[in-house]
Short mmCIF file of C-alpha atoms in Angstrom, two decimals:
data_model
loop_
_atom_site.label_atom_id
_atom_site.label_comp_id
_atom_site.label_asym_id
_atom_site.label_seq_id
_atom_site.Cartn_x
_atom_site.Cartn_y
_atom_site.Cartn_z
CA SER A 1 132.69 -7.58 72.97
CA LYS A 2 130.31 -9.21 75.44
CA LYS A 3 126.96 -10.23 74.15
CA CYS A 4 123.96 -9.00 76.04
CA LYS A 5 122.34 -11.81 77.95
CA ALA A 6 118.69 -12.31 77.14
CA VAL A 7 116.41 -11.59 80.05
CA SER A 8 113.52 -14.01 80.33
CA ARG A 9 110.21 -12.45 81.19
CA THR A 10 107.07 -14.11 82.39
CA LYS A 11 104.54 -14.03 79.64
CA ARG A 12 101.40 -12.24 80.68
CA PRO A 13 98.23 -14.32 80.31
CA GLU A 14 96.20 -13.61 77.22
CA PRO A 15 92.78 -12.00 77.76
CA LEU A 16 89.89 -14.43 77.74
CA LEU A 17 87.99 -14.79 74.50
CA GLU A 18 84.28 -14.00 74.57
CA THR A 19 83.48 -17.71 74.28
CA GLU A 20 85.70 -18.43 77.31
CA ARG A 21 83.99 -15.93 79.59
CA ARG A 22 82.04 -18.53 81.53
CA CYS A 23 82.44 -19.73 85.12
CA THR A 24 83.55 -23.36 85.06
CA PHE A 25 82.46 -24.06 88.66
CA ALA A 26 79.62 -26.58 88.28
CA GLY A 27 77.76 -25.10 91.25
CA CYS A 28 77.75 -21.51 89.95
CA GLY A 29 74.23 -20.06 89.81
CA LYS A 30 75.00 -17.56 87.02
CA PRO A 31 78.03 -18.84 85.09
CA HIS A 32 77.58 -16.41 82.19
CA SER A 33 76.66 -13.29 84.23
CA SER A 34 79.63 -11.51 85.79
CA SER A 35 81.34 -8.14 85.52
CA LYS A 36 84.68 -9.94 85.46
CA PHE A 37 86.07 -13.43 84.91
CA TYR A 38 89.34 -14.80 86.30
CA GLN A 39 91.46 -17.54 84.74
CA ILE A 40 93.38 -19.40 87.44
CA PHE A 41 97.06 -19.96 86.63
CA GLU A 42 99.65 -22.06 88.39
CA GLY A 43 101.35 -20.28 91.27
CA LYS A 44 98.36 -18.12 92.23
CA GLN A 45 98.36 -17.19 95.94
CA SER A 46 95.60 -14.58 96.34
CA GLY A 47 94.09 -14.57 99.80
CA GLY A 48 96.69 -17.08 100.98
CA GLN A 49 94.56 -19.92 99.59
CA ASP A 50 95.63 -23.11 97.80
CA TRP A 51 94.53 -22.49 94.20
CA GLY A 52 96.24 -25.64 92.90
CA PRO A 53 93.03 -27.68 92.37
CA LEU A 54 91.55 -24.79 90.34
CA VAL A 55 94.45 -24.25 87.91
CA ASP A 56 93.12 -23.63 84.35
CA SER A 57 89.62 -22.99 85.71
CA VAL A 58 87.70 -19.81 84.89
CA LEU A 59 85.75 -18.23 87.75
CA CYS A 60 83.16 -15.48 87.80
CA ASP A 61 83.72 -12.60 90.19
CA THR A 62 81.38 -14.06 92.83
CA CYS A 63 82.99 -17.51 92.90
CA TYR A 64 86.47 -16.02 92.74
CA ARG A 65 85.85 -13.81 95.77
CA ARG A 66 84.25 -16.68 97.70
CA PHE A 67 87.31 -18.89 97.21
CA LYS A 68 89.72 -16.04 97.89
CA VAL A 69 88.09 -15.25 101.23
CA ARG A 70 86.98 -18.72 102.39
CA GLY A 71 89.15 -21.18 100.46
CA THR A 72 86.09 -23.02 99.13
CA LEU A 73 83.64 -22.65 96.26
CA ASP A 74 80.86 -24.32 98.23
CA ARG A 75 78.21 -21.75 99.09
CA SER A 76 76.78 -23.90 101.87
CA VAL A 77 80.00 -23.85 103.88
CA LYS A 78 79.90 -20.85 106.19
CA ALA A 79 83.25 -21.03 107.88
CA PRO A 80 83.93 -18.27 110.43
CA LEU A 81 86.41 -15.60 109.40
CA THR A 82 89.96 -16.19 110.54
CA GLU A 83 91.87 -13.38 112.27
CA SER A 84 93.75 -12.58 109.05
CA GLU A 85 90.45 -12.25 107.17
CA LYS A 86 89.01 -9.74 109.62
CA VAL A 87 89.84 -6.74 107.50
CA CYS A 88 87.26 -4.50 105.82
CA THR A 89 87.70 -4.81 102.05
CA TYR A 90 85.98 -1.50 101.27
CA GLN A 91 88.77 0.74 99.99
CA GLY A 92 87.21 3.85 101.46
CA CYS A 93 87.10 2.43 105.01
CA SER A 94 89.01 4.65 107.44
CA LYS A 95 89.56 1.87 110.03
CA PRO A 96 89.56 -1.46 108.13
CA GLN A 97 91.22 -3.40 110.97
CA HIS A 98 89.39 -1.88 113.93
CA SER A 99 85.87 -3.23 114.33
CA SER A 100 83.88 -5.11 116.94
CA GLN A 101 82.49 -7.37 114.23
CA TYR A 102 83.09 -8.24 110.57
CA HIS A 103 80.52 -9.47 108.06
CA HIS A 104 81.25 -11.75 105.13
CA ILE A 105 78.76 -10.84 102.41
CA GLU A 106 77.28 -13.94 100.82
CA GLU A 107 74.74 -14.55 98.09
CA GLY A 108 71.14 -14.12 99.19
CA ARG A 109 71.75 -11.42 101.80
CA ARG A 110 68.80 -9.01 102.03
CA ALA A 111 69.47 -7.02 105.21
CA GLY A 112 67.86 -3.59 105.15
CA GLY A 113 66.10 -4.39 101.88
CA GLN A 114 69.27 -3.48 99.96
CA ASP A 115 70.80 -5.06 96.86
CA TRP A 116 73.97 -6.70 98.22
CA SER A 117 74.88 -8.55 95.00
CA PRO A 118 77.73 -6.15 94.01
CA LEU A 119 79.38 -6.86 97.40
CA ILE A 120 79.19 -10.68 97.38
CA GLY A 121 82.51 -12.06 98.62
CA SER A 122 83.47 -8.84 100.39
CA VAL A 123 84.20 -8.48 104.10
CA LEU A 124 82.81 -5.37 105.79
CA CYS A 125 83.49 -3.90 109.21
CA GLN A 126 80.48 -3.09 111.39
CA ALA A 127 80.46 0.61 110.43
CA CYS A 128 80.56 -0.02 106.67
CA TYR A 129 78.04 -2.85 106.97
CA ASP A 130 75.57 -0.65 108.86
CA ARG A 131 76.08 2.21 106.39
CA PHE A 132 75.19 0.01 103.41
CA LYS A 133 72.34 -1.65 105.29
CA ASN A 134 70.79 1.72 106.16
CA SER A 135 71.56 3.78 103.05
CA GLY A 136 72.32 1.34 100.23
CA THR A 137 75.80 2.76 99.65
CA LEU A 138 79.25 2.40 101.17
CA ASP A 139 80.04 6.05 100.45
CA LYS A 140 79.93 8.19 103.55
CA PRO A 141 77.15 10.81 103.42
CA PRO A 142 78.49 14.20 102.36
CA THR A 143 77.75 15.81 105.74
CA GLU A 144 81.36 16.99 105.85
CA ARG A 145 80.31 19.58 103.26
CA LEU A 146 77.74 20.98 105.65
CA THR A 147 78.63 24.01 107.70
CA PRO A 148 77.36 24.16 111.31
CA ASP A 149 74.54 26.45 110.14
CA GLU A 150 73.51 23.93 107.45
CA LYS A 151 73.23 21.04 109.89
CA ARG A 152 69.53 21.55 110.32
CA CYS A 153 66.64 19.32 109.27
CA THR A 154 64.76 20.99 106.41
CA PHE A 155 61.53 19.07 106.99
CA ARG A 156 59.04 21.67 108.16
CA GLY A 157 57.28 19.23 110.48
CA CYS A 158 60.47 18.24 112.35
CA SER A 159 60.08 18.93 116.08
CA LYS A 160 63.84 19.14 116.74
CA PRO A 161 65.47 20.28 113.49
CA ASN A 162 68.75 21.32 115.13
CA GLU A 163 69.14 18.32 117.43
CA SER A 164 70.44 15.13 115.86
CA SER A 165 73.41 12.82 116.16
CA HIS A 166 73.62 12.78 112.37
CA PHE A 167 72.31 14.73 109.38
CA TYR A 168 71.76 13.23 105.92
CA VAL A 169 72.02 15.07 102.62
CA ILE A 170 69.55 13.46 100.21
CA GLU A 171 71.17 12.95 96.82
CA ALA A 172 69.83 11.82 93.44
CA ASP A 173 71.12 8.25 93.88
CA THR A 174 69.77 7.71 97.41
CA LYS A 175 67.90 4.36 97.51
CA ALA A 176 67.79 3.53 101.22
CA GLY A 177 64.92 1.27 102.23
CA GLY A 178 63.81 0.91 98.61
CA GLN A 179 61.93 4.22 98.85
CA ASP A 180 61.54 6.88 96.17
CA TRP A 181 63.70 9.74 97.46
CA THR A 182 63.41 11.97 94.38
CA PRO A 183 60.96 14.44 96.01
CA LEU A 184 63.53 15.01 98.78
CA VAL A 185 66.71 15.42 96.71
CA GLY A 186 68.73 18.35 98.04
CA ASN A 187 67.09 18.29 101.47
CA VAL A 188 68.93 17.76 104.75
CA LEU A 189 67.26 15.38 107.20
CA CYS A 190 67.96 14.63 110.84
CA ALA A 191 68.42 10.98 111.80
CA SER A 192 64.84 10.66 113.06
CA CYS A 193 63.18 12.02 109.91
CA TYR A 194 65.58 10.12 107.66
CA CYS A 195 64.84 6.78 109.33
CA ARG A 196 61.09 7.44 109.29
CA TYR A 197 61.11 8.02 105.54
CA LYS A 198 63.44 5.06 104.95
CA ASP A 199 61.14 2.72 106.86
CA ARG A 200 57.71 4.10 105.95
CA GLY A 201 58.13 6.26 102.84
CA VAL A 202 56.48 9.26 104.54
CA MET A 203 57.89 12.24 106.42
CA GLU A 204 54.95 12.96 108.70
CA LYS A 205 54.91 11.10 112.02
CA ASN A 206 51.19 10.37 111.92
CA LYS A 207 50.68 10.34 108.18
CA ARG A 208 48.87 7.20 107.13
CA PRO A 209 50.03 5.38 103.99
CA ILE A 210 47.91 5.66 100.85
CA GLN A 211 45.60 2.67 100.67
CA GLU A 212 45.29 0.64 97.48
CA ASN A 213 41.81 1.98 96.72
CA GLU A 214 43.17 5.54 97.07
CA GLN A 215 46.04 5.04 94.63
CA MET A 216 44.70 7.21 91.84
CA CYS A 217 45.90 10.59 90.59
CA THR A 218 43.25 13.23 91.38
CA TYR A 219 44.45 15.68 88.71
CA SER A 220 41.68 15.73 86.13
CA GLY A 221 44.14 16.22 83.28
CA CYS A 222 46.22 13.12 84.11
CA ASP A 223 46.56 10.74 81.13
CA ALA A 224 47.04 7.63 83.26
CA PRO A 225 45.62 8.23 86.75
CA LEU A 226 45.83 4.53 87.67
CA GLY A 227 49.09 3.66 85.95
CA SER A 228 51.77 4.90 88.35
CA LYS A 229 54.38 3.15 90.45
CA ASN A 230 54.15 5.72 93.27
CA TYR A 231 51.45 8.08 94.51
CA TYR A 232 51.92 11.12 96.77
CA ARG A 233 49.50 12.70 99.20
CA ILE A 234 49.96 16.48 99.13
CA ASP A 235 49.44 18.31 102.39
CA GLY A 236 50.34 21.61 103.99
CA GLY A 237 53.85 20.44 104.84
CA THR A 238 54.88 19.34 101.35
CA LYS A 239 58.04 21.21 100.25
CA ALA A 240 59.53 18.96 97.54
CA GLY A 241 61.61 20.87 95.00
CA LYS A 242 61.09 24.06 97.03
CA ARG A 243 57.78 24.57 95.22
CA GLU A 244 54.54 26.05 96.51
CA TRP A 245 52.27 23.05 97.06
CA THR A 246 49.55 24.66 99.21
CA GLN A 247 47.12 25.00 96.29
CA LEU A 248 47.24 21.22 95.85
CA ALA A 249 46.90 20.30 99.53
#
């Protein structure tokens, strides 16, 4: 009887030990801080780059993505994207290869006041880039859940609540512009009111910001009237949480 021929299989790399989870690139700013570490093995071809000089190195997620996209670990080298690199890397992008412009996200980017660090090394099309810049998320706003009757700005002071190129549903994790959106969670805002709050932190067109000497809670029963991160001026148009605020105006 014929003997079965042994089939050789490529041995899968062993997971990195905790002591090995450190970026070995000398220029890495945070060699110990990464959600993921990559050990570079011979034969690696990710991104079409030459990984040969990095064999046996361990890279953090940021350095790995930089080399995969640009073919260099040097942060100071800002080579333009090649045609093959002009593809949006956001998995939820509906048109990753159709954009007038692509943006390579690098360390230190602060556009729109957003935290871009989770996207370092990514390439975004113009639409996805603008969405993150304006709203702090790549997820498309859930306006598709709105019926035509629901596409109406719920801010009482809106002059054109039914007329807008876009409507935004404010959710619990909305962080656009670094503002505190919690009083508006569940509301629907037109583009004009949304951008006003994102930029200024107020809904009213002519509402002046609270000055530093006014930042004190006026409720006599407050335990820490001066120890708050945010203060809110209550007026006749306040509707947060669908409560009755008129007695506090």
